[in-house]
């Protein structure tokens, strides 16, 4: 195996260890990352998806979802830097409900895109993953959420250690005194 597998194993272990030892700051970083993702998704909806839809009502729904995503994303980035723990929990719940709203809005948009002949596999995956993300976000501020984060950290730590071990076990062995004759 290559050196990149060592790096992957070590980084996975470090992330797992961070999830185990510092779950709350990790959630704060996660909320900011989801805010950035929400802004990018809103921009994608405005720039790429909305122009594809011919029906005015569906296009309006697409614009509303995109603008809401950008606003929620900005709140996820700006508010945590300004306010205390109460805002974190409130922000996580807002982000979760926005995710449900976004998934529900995306369902008729995906049907419309399918009706107009566009492939929708990516959109169906996004709808399902958004609903799962919203459920996880609702659980995050509670003790169950921290438990989920810590279990995920333990799993990542074990996988990272396994990847590093396998990279070490399957490494190339080079002997200094080996001579290979070319005949």
Coordinates of N, CA, C and O in Angstrom, one line a residue:
X1 N 0.8 -1.2 0.0 CA 0.0 0.0 0.0 C 0.9 1.2 0.0 O 2.0 1.2 0.4
X2 N 0.3 2.3 -0.4 CA 1.1 3.6 -0.5 C 1.0 4.3 0.8 O 0.3 4.1 1.7
X3 N 1.9 5.4 0.9 CA 1.9 6.2 2.0 C 0.6 7.0 2.3 O 0.3 7.4 3.4
X4 N -0.2 7.2 1.3 CA -1.5 7.9 1.4 C -2.4 7.1 2.4 O -3.2 7.7 3.1
X5 N -2.3 5.8 2.4 CA -3.1 4.9 3.3 C -2.7 5.2 4.7 O -3.5 5.1 5.6
X6 N -1.4 5.4 5.0 CA -1.0 5.7 6.3 C -1.6 7.0 6.8 O -2.1 7.2 7.9
X7 N -1.5 8.0 5.9 CA -2.1 9.3 6.1 C -3.6 9.2 6.4 O -4.1 9.8 7.3
X8 N -4.3 8.5 5.5 CA -5.8 8.3 5.7 C -6.1 7.6 7.1 O -7.0 8.1 7.8
X9 N -5.4 6.6 7.4 CA -5.6 5.9 8.7 C -5.3 6.9 9.9 O -6.1 6.9 10.8
X10 N -4.2 7.6 9.8 CA -3.9 8.5 10.9 C -4.9 9.6 11.1 O -5.4 9.9 12.2
X11 N -5.3 10.2 9.9 CA -6.3 11.3 10.0 C -7.6 10.8 10.4 O -8.3 11.5 11.2
X12 N -8.0 9.6 10.0 CA -9.3 9.1 10.5 C -9.3 8.8 12.0 O -10.2 9.1 12.7
X13 N -8.2 8.3 12.5 CA -8.0 8.1 13.9 C -8.1 9.4 14.7 O -8.7 9.5 15.7
X14 N -7.4 10.5 14.1 CA -7.4 11.8 14.8 C -8.8 12.3 14.9 O -9.3 12.9 15.9
X15 N -9.6 12.2 13.8 CA -11.0 12.7 13.8 C -11.8 11.9 14.8 O -12.6 12.5 15.5
X16 N -11.6 10.6 14.8 CA -12.3 9.8 15.8 C -12.0 10.2 17.2 O -12.9 10.2 18.1
X17 N -10.7 10.4 17.5 CA -10.3 10.8 18.8 C -10.9 12.2 19.2 O -11.4 12.4 20.3
X18 N -11.0 13.1 18.2 CA -11.6 14.4 18.5 C -13.1 14.2 18.8 O -13.6 14.9 19.6
X19 N -13.8 13.3 18.1 CA -15.2 13.1 18.3 C -15.4 12.5 19.7 O -16.4 12.8 20.3
X20 N -14.4 11.7 20.1 CA -14.6 11.1 21.5 C -14.3 12.1 22.6 O -15.0 12.2 23.6
X21 N -13.3 12.9 22.4 CA -12.8 13.8 23.5 C -13.5 15.2 23.5 O -13.6 15.8 24.5
X22 N -13.8 15.7 22.3 CA -14.3 17.1 22.2 C -15.6 17.1 21.3 O -15.6 17.7 20.2
X23 N -16.6 16.4 21.8 CA -17.8 16.3 21.0 C -18.5 17.7 20.8 O -19.0 18.0 19.7
X24 N -18.5 18.5 21.8 CA -19.3 19.8 21.7 C -18.6 20.8 20.7 O -19.3 21.3 19.8
X25 N -17.3 21.0 20.8 CA -16.6 21.9 19.8 C -16.8 21.3 18.3 O -16.9 22.0 17.4
X26 N -16.8 20.0 18.2 CA -16.9 19.3 16.9 C -18.3 19.6 16.4 O -18.4 19.9 15.2
X27 N -19.3 19.6 17.2 CA -20.7 20.0 16.8 C -20.7 21.4 16.3 O -21.4 21.7 15.3
X28 N -20.0 22.3 17.0 CA -20.0 23.7 16.6 C -19.3 23.8 15.2 O -19.8 24.6 14.3
X29 N -18.2 23.1 15.0 CA -17.6 23.1 13.7 C -18.5 22.5 12.6 O -18.6 23.0 11.5
X30 N -19.3 21.5 13.0 CA -20.2 20.8 12.1 C -21.3 21.8 11.7 O -21.7 21.9 10.5
X31 N -21.8 22.6 12.6 CA -22.9 23.5 12.3 C -22.4 24.6 11.3 O -23.0 25.0 10.4
X32 N -21.1 25.1 11.5 CA -20.6 26.1 10.6 C -20.4 25.4 9.2 O -20.7 26.0 8.2
X33 N -19.9 24.2 9.2 CA -19.7 23.5 7.9 C -21.0 23.3 7.2 O -21.1 23.4 6.0
X34 N -22.1 22.9 8.0 CA -23.4 22.8 7.4 C -23.9 24.1 6.9 O -24.6 24.1 5.9
X35 N -23.6 25.2 7.6 CA -24.0 26.5 7.1 C -23.3 26.8 5.8 O -24.0 27.3 4.8
X36 N -22.1 26.5 5.6 CA -21.4 26.7 4.3 C -22.0 25.9 3.3 O -22.2 26.3 2.1
X37 N -22.3 24.6 3.6 CA -23.0 23.7 2.7 C -24.3 24.2 2.2 O -24.7 24.2 1.1
X38 N -25.1 24.8 3.2 CA -26.4 25.3 2.9 C -26.3 26.5 1.9 O -27.1 26.7 1.0
X39 N -25.3 27.4 2.2 CA -25.1 28.5 1.3 C -24.8 28.0 -0.1 O -25.3 28.5 -1.1
X40 N -23.9 27.1 -0.2 CA -23.5 26.5 -1.6 C -24.7 25.9 -2.3 O -24.9 26.0 -3.5
X41 N -25.5 25.1 -1.5 CA -26.6 24.5 -2.0 C -27.7 25.5 -2.5 O -28.2 25.3 -3.6
X42 N -27.9 26.6 -1.8 CA -28.8 27.6 -2.2 C -28.3 28.3 -3.5 O -29.1 28.6 -4.4
X43 N -27.0 28.5 -3.5 CA -26.4 29.2 -4.7 C -26.6 28.2 -5.9 O -26.9 28.7 -7.1
X44 N -26.4 26.9 -5.7 CA -26.6 25.9 -6.8 C -28.0 25.9 -7.3 O -28.3 25.8 -8.5
X45 N -28.9 26.0 -6.3 CA -30.4 26.0 -6.7 C -30.7 27.2 -7.5 O -31.4 27.1 -8.5
X46 N -30.2 28.4 -7.1 CA -30.4 29.6 -7.9 C -29.8 29.6 -9.2 O -30.4 30.0 -10.2
X47 N -28.5 29.1 -9.3 CA -27.8 29.2 -10.6 C -28.0 28.0 -11.5 O -28.0 28.2 -12.8
X48 N -28.3 26.8 -11.0 CA -28.3 25.7 -11.9 C -29.7 25.0 -12.0 O -30.1 24.6 -13.1
X49 N -30.4 24.8 -10.9 CA -31.6 24.1 -10.9 C -32.8 24.9 -11.3 O -33.6 24.5 -12.2
X50 N -33.0 26.1 -10.8 CA -34.1 26.9 -11.1 C -34.3 27.3 -12.5 O -35.4 27.2 -13.1
X51 N -33.2 27.6 -13.2 CA -33.4 27.9 -14.7 C -33.8 26.7 -15.5 O -34.4 26.8 -16.6
X52 N -33.7 25.4 -15.0 CA -34.1 24.3 -15.7 C -35.6 24.0 -15.7 O -36.1 23.3 -16.6
X53 N -36.3 24.6 -14.7 CA -37.7 24.4 -14.5 C -38.5 25.4 -15.3 O -38.3 26.6 -15.1
X54 N -39.4 24.9 -16.1 CA -40.3 25.8 -16.9 C -41.5 26.4 -16.2 O -41.9 27.5 -16.4
X55 N -42.1 25.6 -15.3 CA -43.3 26.0 -14.6 C -42.9 27.1 -13.5 O -42.0 26.9 -12.7
X56 N -43.7 28.2 -13.6 CA -43.4 29.3 -12.7 C -43.6 28.9 -11.2 O -42.8 29.4 -10.4
X57 N -44.6 28.1 -10.9 CA -44.8 27.8 -9.5 C -43.7 27.0 -8.9 O -43.2 27.2 -7.8
X58 N -43.2 26.0 -9.7 CA -42.1 25.2 -9.2 C -40.8 26.0 -9.1 O -39.9 25.8 -8.3
X59 N -40.6 26.9 -10.1 CA -39.4 27.8 -10.1 C -39.5 28.7 -8.9 O -38.5 28.9 -8.2
X60 N -40.7 29.2 -8.5 CA -40.8 30.0 -7.3 C -40.5 29.2 -6.1 O -39.7 29.7 -5.2
X61 N -40.9 28.0 -6.0 CA -40.6 27.1 -4.9 C -39.1 26.9 -4.8 O -38.5 26.9 -3.7
X62 N -38.5 26.7 -5.9 CA -37.0 26.6 -6.0 C -36.3 27.8 -5.5 O -35.3 27.7 -4.7
X63 N -36.8 29.0 -5.9 CA -36.2 30.2 -5.4 C -36.3 30.4 -3.9 O -35.4 30.8 -3.2
X64 N -37.5 30.1 -3.4 CA -37.7 30.2 -2.0 C -36.8 29.3 -1.2 O -36.2 29.7 -0.2
X65 N -36.7 28.1 -1.7 CA -35.8 27.1 -1.0 C -34.3 27.6 -1.0 O -33.6 27.5 -0.1
X66 N -33.9 28.1 -2.2 CA -32.6 28.6 -2.3 C -32.3 29.8 -1.4 O -31.2 29.8 -0.7
X67 N -33.1 30.8 -1.4 CA -32.9 31.9 -0.6 C -33.0 31.6 0.9 O -32.1 32.0 1.7
X68 N -33.9 30.7 1.3 CA -34.0 30.2 2.7 C -32.7 29.5 3.1 O -32.1 29.7 4.2
X69 N -32.1 28.7 2.2 CA -30.9 28.0 2.4 C -29.7 29.0 2.6 O -28.9 28.8 3.5
X70 N -29.7 30.0 1.8 CA -28.6 31.0 1.9 C -28.7 31.7 3.3 O -27.7 31.9 4.0
X71 N -29.9 32.1 3.6 CA -30.1 32.9 4.9 C -29.8 32.0 6.1 O -29.1 32.4 7.0
X72 N -30.3 30.8 6.1 CA -30.0 29.9 7.2 C -28.5 29.6 7.3 O -27.9 29.5 8.3
X73 N -27.9 29.4 6.1 CA -26.4 29.2 6.1 C -25.6 30.3 6.7 O -24.7 30.2 7.4
X74 N -26.0 31.5 6.3 CA -25.4 32.7 6.9 C -25.6 32.8 8.4 O -24.6 33.1 9.1
X75 N -26.8 32.5 8.9 CA -27.0 32.5 10.3 C -26.1 31.4 11.0 O -25.6 31.7 12.1
X76 N -26.0 30.3 10.4 CA -25.1 29.2 10.9 C -23.7 29.6 11.0 O -23.0 29.1 11.9
X77 N -23.3 30.5 10.2 CA -21.9 30.9 10.2 C -21.7 32.1 11.1 O -20.7 32.2 11.9
X78 N -22.6 33.1 11.1 CA -22.4 34.3 11.8 C -22.8 34.2 13.3 O -22.1 34.7 14.2
X79 N -24.0 33.6 13.6 CA -24.5 33.6 14.9 C -23.6 32.9 15.9 O -23.4 33.3 17.0
X80 N -23.0 31.7 15.6 CA -22.2 31.0 16.6 C -21.0 31.8 17.0 O -20.5 31.6 18.1
X81 N -20.6 32.7 16.2 CA -19.4 33.5 16.6 C -19.8 34.7 17.5 O -19.0 35.3 18.1
X82 N -21.1 34.9 17.6 CA -21.6 36.1 18.4 C -22.3 35.7 19.7 O -22.4 36.5 20.6
X83 N -22.9 34.5 19.8 CA -23.8 34.2 20.9 C -23.4 33.0 21.6 O -22.5 32.2 21.2
X84 N -24.1 32.7 22.7 CA -23.7 31.6 23.6 C -24.4 30.2 23.3 O -24.9 30.1 22.2
X85 N -24.3 29.3 24.2 CA -24.8 27.9 24.0 C -26.2 27.8 23.6 O -26.6 27.0 22.8
X86 N -27.1 28.7 24.1 CA -28.5 28.7 23.8 C -28.7 28.8 22.3 O -29.5 28.2 21.7
X87 N -27.9 29.7 21.7 CA -28.1 30.0 20.3 C -27.6 28.7 19.5 O -28.2 28.5 18.4
X88 N -26.6 28.0 20.0 CA -26.2 26.8 19.3 C -27.3 25.8 19.2 O -27.6 25.3 18.2
X89 N -28.0 25.6 20.3 CA -29.1 24.6 20.3 C -30.2 25.1 19.4 O -30.8 24.3 18.7
X90 N -30.5 26.4 19.5 CA -31.6 26.9 18.7 C -31.2 26.8 17.2 O -32.0 26.5 16.4
X91 N -30.0 27.2 17.0 CA -29.5 27.1 15.6 C -29.5 25.7 15.0 O -29.9 25.5 13.8
X92 N -29.2 24.7 15.8 CA -29.2 23.4 15.3 C -30.6 22.9 15.0 O -30.9 22.3 14.0
X93 N -31.6 23.3 15.9 CA -33.0 23.0 15.6 C -33.5 23.7 14.4 O -34.2 23.2 13.5
X94 N -33.1 25.0 14.2 CA -33.5 25.7 13.0 C -32.9 25.1 11.7 O -33.6 24.9 10.7
X95 N -31.7 24.6 11.8 CA -31.1 24.0 10.7 C -31.8 22.6 10.4 O -32.0 22.3 9.2
X96 N -32.2 21.9 11.4 CA -32.9 20.7 11.3 C -34.2 20.9 10.6 O -34.6 20.2 9.6
X97 N -35.0 21.9 11.0 CA -36.3 22.1 10.4 C -36.1 22.7 9.0 O -36.9 22.3 8.1
X98 N -35.1 23.5 8.8 CA -34.8 23.9 7.4 C -34.5 22.7 6.5 O -35.0 22.6 5.4
X99 N -33.8 21.7 7.0 CA -33.4 20.5 6.3 C -34.7 19.8 5.9 O -34.8 19.3 4.8
X100 N -35.6 19.6 6.8 CA -36.9 19.0 6.5 C -37.7 19.8 5.5 O -38.2 19.2 4.5
X101 N -37.7 21.1 5.6 CA -38.4 22.0 4.7 C -37.8 21.8 3.3 O -38.5 21.7 2.3
X102 N -36.4 21.8 3.3 CA -35.7 21.7 2.0 C -36.0 20.4 1.3 O -36.2 20.3 0.1
X103 N -36.0 19.3 2.1 CA -36.3 18.0 1.5 C -37.7 17.9 1.0 O -38.0 17.4 -0.1
X104 N -38.7 18.5 1.7 CA -40.1 18.5 1.3 C -40.3 19.3 0.0 O -41.0 18.9 -0.9
X105 N -39.6 20.4 -0.1 CA -39.7 21.3 -1.3 C -39.0 20.6 -2.5 O -39.4 20.8 -3.6
X106 N -38.0 19.8 -2.2 CA -37.2 19.2 -3.3 C -38.0 18.1 -3.9 O -37.7 17.7 -5.1
X107 N -38.9 17.4 -3.2 CA -39.7 16.3 -3.8 C -40.4 16.7 -5.0 O -40.3 16.1 -6.1
X108 N -41.3 17.8 -5.0 CA -42.0 18.1 -6.3 C -41.0 18.7 -7.3 O -41.3 18.5 -8.5
X109 N -40.0 19.3 -6.9 CA -39.0 19.8 -7.9 C -38.4 18.6 -8.6 O -38.2 18.6 -9.8
X110 N -38.0 17.5 -7.9 CA -37.4 16.3 -8.5 C -38.4 15.7 -9.4 O -38.0 15.2 -10.5
X111 N -39.7 15.6 -9.0 CA -40.7 15.0 -9.9 C -40.8 15.8 -11.2 O -41.0 15.3 -12.3
X112 N -40.8 17.1 -11.0 CA -40.9 18.0 -12.2 C -39.7 17.8 -13.1 O -39.8 17.8 -14.4
X113 N -38.5 17.8 -12.5 CA -37.3 17.6 -13.4 C -37.4 16.2 -14.1 O -37.0 16.1 -15.2
X114 N -37.9 15.2 -13.4 CA -38.0 13.9 -14.0 C -39.0 13.9 -15.1 O -38.8 13.3 -16.2
X115 N -40.1 14.7 -14.9 CA -41.1 14.8 -16.0 C -40.6 15.5 -17.2 O -41.0 15.2 -18.3
X116 N -39.6 16.4 -17.0 CA -39.0 17.1 -18.1 C -37.8 16.4 -18.7 O -37.2 16.9 -19.6
X117 N -37.5 15.2 -18.2 CA -36.5 14.4 -18.8 C -35.1 14.4 -18.2 O -34.2 13.9 -18.8
X118 N -35.0 15.1 -17.1 CA -33.7 15.2 -16.4 C -33.5 14.0 -15.5 O -34.4 13.6 -14.8
X119 N -32.3 13.5 -15.4 CA -32.0 12.4 -14.4 C -32.2 13.0 -13.0 O -31.7 14.0 -12.7
X120 N -32.8 12.2 -12.1 CA -33.0 12.7 -10.7 C -32.4 11.9 -9.6 O -32.7 12.1 -8.5
X121 N -31.6 10.9 -10.0 CA -30.9 10.0 -9.0 C -30.2 10.9 -7.9 O -30.3 10.6 -6.7
X122 N -29.5 11.9 -8.4 CA -28.7 12.7 -7.5 C -29.7 13.5 -6.5 O -29.4 13.6 -5.3
X123 N -30.8 13.9 -7.0 CA -31.8 14.6 -6.2 C -32.5 13.7 -5.2 O -32.7 14.2 -4.1
X124 N -32.8 12.5 -5.6 CA -33.4 11.6 -4.6 C -32.4 11.2 -3.5 O -32.8 11.2 -2.3
X125 N -31.1 11.1 -3.8 CA -30.1 10.8 -2.8 C -30.0 12.0 -1.9 O -29.9 11.9 -0.7
X126 N -30.1 13.2 -2.4 CA -30.0 14.4 -1.6 C -31.2 14.6 -0.7 O -31.1 14.9 0.4
X127 N -32.4 14.2 -1.2 CA -33.6 14.3 -0.4 C -33.5 13.3 0.8 O -33.7 13.7 2.0
X128 N -33.1 12.1 0.6 CA -33.0 11.1 1.6 C -31.9 11.5 2.6 O -32.1 11.5 3.8
X129 N -30.7 11.9 2.1 CA -29.7 12.3 3.0 C -30.0 13.6 3.8 O -29.6 13.7 5.0
X130 N -30.8 14.5 3.3 CA -31.2 15.7 4.0 C -32.1 15.3 5.1 O -32.1 15.9 6.2
X131 N -33.1 14.4 4.9 CA -34.0 13.9 6.0 C -33.2 13.2 7.1 O -33.4 13.5 8.3
X132 N -32.2 12.4 6.7 CA -31.4 11.7 7.7 C -30.6 12.7 8.5 O -30.5 12.7 9.7
X133 N -30.0 13.7 7.8 CA -29.3 14.8 8.5 C -30.2 15.6 9.4 O -29.7 15.9 10.6
X134 N -31.4 15.9 9.0 CA -32.3 16.6 9.9 C -32.6 15.8 11.2 O -32.6 16.4 12.3
X135 N -32.8 14.5 11.1 CA -33.0 13.7 12.2 C -31.8 13.7 13.2 O -32.0 13.8 14.4
X136 N -30.6 13.6 12.6 CA -29.4 13.6 13.4 C -29.3 15.0 14.1 O -28.9 15.1 15.3
X137 N -29.6 16.0 13.4 CA -29.5 17.4 14.0 C -30.5 17.6 15.1 O -30.2 18.2 16.1
X138 N -31.7 17.0 15.0 CA -32.6 17.1 16.1 C -32.1 16.4 17.3 O -32.3 16.8 18.5
X139 N -31.4 15.3 17.1 CA -30.8 14.5 18.3 C -29.5 15.2 18.9 O -29.2 14.9 20.0
X140 N -28.8 16.0 18.1 CA -27.5 16.5 18.5 C -27.5 17.2 19.8 O -26.7 16.9 20.7
X141 N -28.4 18.2 20.1 CA -28.3 19.0 21.3 C -28.6 18.1 22.6 O -28.2 18.5 23.7
X142 N -29.2 17.0 22.4 CA -29.5 16.2 23.6 C -28.3 15.3 24.0 O -27.4 15.2 23.2
X143 N -28.4 14.6 25.1 CA -27.4 13.7 25.4 C -27.2 12.5 24.5 O -26.2 12.0 24.2
X144 N -28.4 12.2 23.8 CA -28.3 11.1 22.8 C -27.4 11.5 21.6 O -26.7 10.7 21.0
X145 N -27.5 12.8 21.3 CA -26.7 13.3 20.2 C -25.2 13.2 20.5 O -24.4 12.8 19.7
X146 N -24.8 13.6 21.7 CA -23.4 13.4 22.1 C -23.0 12.0 22.1 O -21.9 11.6 21.8
X147 N -23.9 11.1 22.5 CA -23.6 9.7 22.5 C -23.4 9.2 21.1 O -22.4 8.4 20.9
X148 N -24.2 9.6 20.2 CA -24.1 9.3 18.8 C -22.7 9.7 18.3 O -22.0 9.0 17.6
X149 N -22.4 11.0 18.6 CA -21.1 11.5 18.1 C -19.9 10.7 18.7 O -19.0 10.4 18.0
X150 N -20.0 10.4 20.0 CA -18.9 9.6 20.6 C -18.8 8.2 20.0 O -17.7 7.6 19.9
X151 N -20.0 7.5 19.8 CA -19.9 6.2 19.2 C -19.3 6.3 17.8 O -18.5 5.5 17.4
X152 N -19.7 7.3 17.0 CA -19.1 7.5 15.7 C -17.6 7.8 15.8 O -16.8 7.3 15.0
X153 N -17.2 8.5 16.8 CA -15.8 8.7 17.1 C -15.0 7.5 17.4 O -13.9 7.2 16.9
X154 N -15.6 6.6 18.2 CA -15.0 5.3 18.5 C -14.9 4.5 17.2 O -13.8 3.8 17.0
X155 N -15.9 4.4 16.4 CA -15.9 3.7 15.2 C -14.8 4.2 14.2 O -14.0 3.4 13.7
X156 N -14.7 5.5 14.1 CA -13.7 6.1 13.3 C -12.3 5.8 13.8 O -11.3 5.6 13.0
X157 N -12.1 5.9 15.1 CA -10.8 5.6 15.7 C -10.4 4.1 15.4 O -9.3 3.9 15.0
X158 N -11.3 3.2 15.5 CA -11.0 1.8 15.2 C -10.7 1.6 13.8 O -9.7 0.9 13.4
X159 N -11.5 2.2 12.9 CA -11.3 2.1 11.4 C -9.9 2.7 11.1 O -9.2 2.2 10.2
X160 N -9.6 3.9 11.6 CA -8.3 4.5 11.4 C -7.2 3.7 11.8 O -6.2 3.6 11.1
X161 N -7.3 3.1 13.0 CA -6.2 2.2 13.4 C -6.1 1.0 12.5 O -5.0 0.5 12.2
X162 N -7.2 0.4 12.1 CA -7.2 -0.7 11.2 C -6.6 -0.4 9.8 O -5.8 -1.1 9.3
X163 N -6.9 0.8 9.3 CA -6.3 1.2 8.0 C -4.8 1.4 8.1 O -4.1 1.0 7.3
X164 N -4.4 2.0 9.2 CA -3.0 2.2 9.4 C -2.3 0.9 9.6 O -1.2 0.6 9.0
X165 N -2.9 0.0 10.4 CA -2.3 -1.4 10.6 C -2.2 -2.1 9.2 O -1.1 -2.7 8.9
X166 N -3.2 -2.1 8.4 CA -3.2 -2.8 7.1 C -2.2 -2.2 6.2 O -1.5 -2.9 5.4
X167 N -2.0 -0.8 6.2 CA -1.0 -0.2 5.4 C 0.4 -0.6 5.8 O 1.2 -0.9 5.0
X168 N 0.6 -0.8 7.1 CA 1.9 -1.2 7.6 C 2.1 -2.7 7.3 O 3.2 -3.1 6.9
X169 N 1.1 -3.5 7.5 CA 1.2 -5.0 7.2 C 1.5 -5.3 5.7 O 2.2 -6.2 5.4
X170 N 0.8 -4.5 4.8 CA 1.0 -4.8 3.4 C 2.0 -3.9 2.7 O 2.0 -3.7 1.5
X171 N 2.9 -3.3 3.5 CA 3.9 -2.4 2.9 C 4.9 -3.2 2.1 O 5.0 -4.4 2.2
X172 N 5.6 -2.5 1.2 CA 6.6 -3.2 0.4 C 7.8 -3.3 1.3 O 8.3 -2.4 2.0
X173 N 8.4 -4.5 1.2 CA 9.6 -4.8 2.0 C 10.8 -4.8 1.0 O 10.8 -5.5 0.1
X174 N 11.7 -3.9 1.3 CA 12.9 -3.8 0.5 C 14.1 -4.2 1.3 O 14.4 -3.6 2.4
X175 N 14.8 -5.1 0.8 CA 16.0 -5.6 1.5 C 17.2 -4.9 0.8 O 17.3 -4.7 -0.4
X176 N 18.1 -4.4 1.7 CA 19.3 -3.7 1.1 C 20.2 -4.5 0.4 O 20.9 -4.1 -0.6
X177 N 20.3 -5.8 0.7 CA 21.3 -6.6 0.1 C 20.8 -7.5 -1.0 O 21.4 -8.4 -1.5
X178 N 19.5 -7.3 -1.4 CA 18.9 -8.1 -2.5 C 19.4 -7.6 -3.9 O 19.5 -6.4 -4.1
X179 N 19.8 -8.6 -4.7 CA 20.2 -8.3 -6.0 C 19.3 -9.0 -7.0 O 19.0 -10.2 -6.9
X180 N 18.8 -8.2 -7.9 CA 17.9 -8.7 -9.0 C 18.6 -8.7 -10.3 O 19.2 -7.6 -10.7
X181 N 18.8 -9.9 -10.9 CA 19.5 -10.0 -12.1 C 18.5 -9.9 -13.3 O 17.5 -10.5 -13.3
X182 N 18.9 -9.1 -14.3 CA 18.1 -9.0 -15.5 C 18.7 -9.8 -16.5 O 19.8 -9.6 -16.9
X183 N 18.0 -10.9 -17.0 CA 18.6 -11.8 -17.9 C 18.1 -11.6 -19.3 O 17.1 -11.2 -19.7

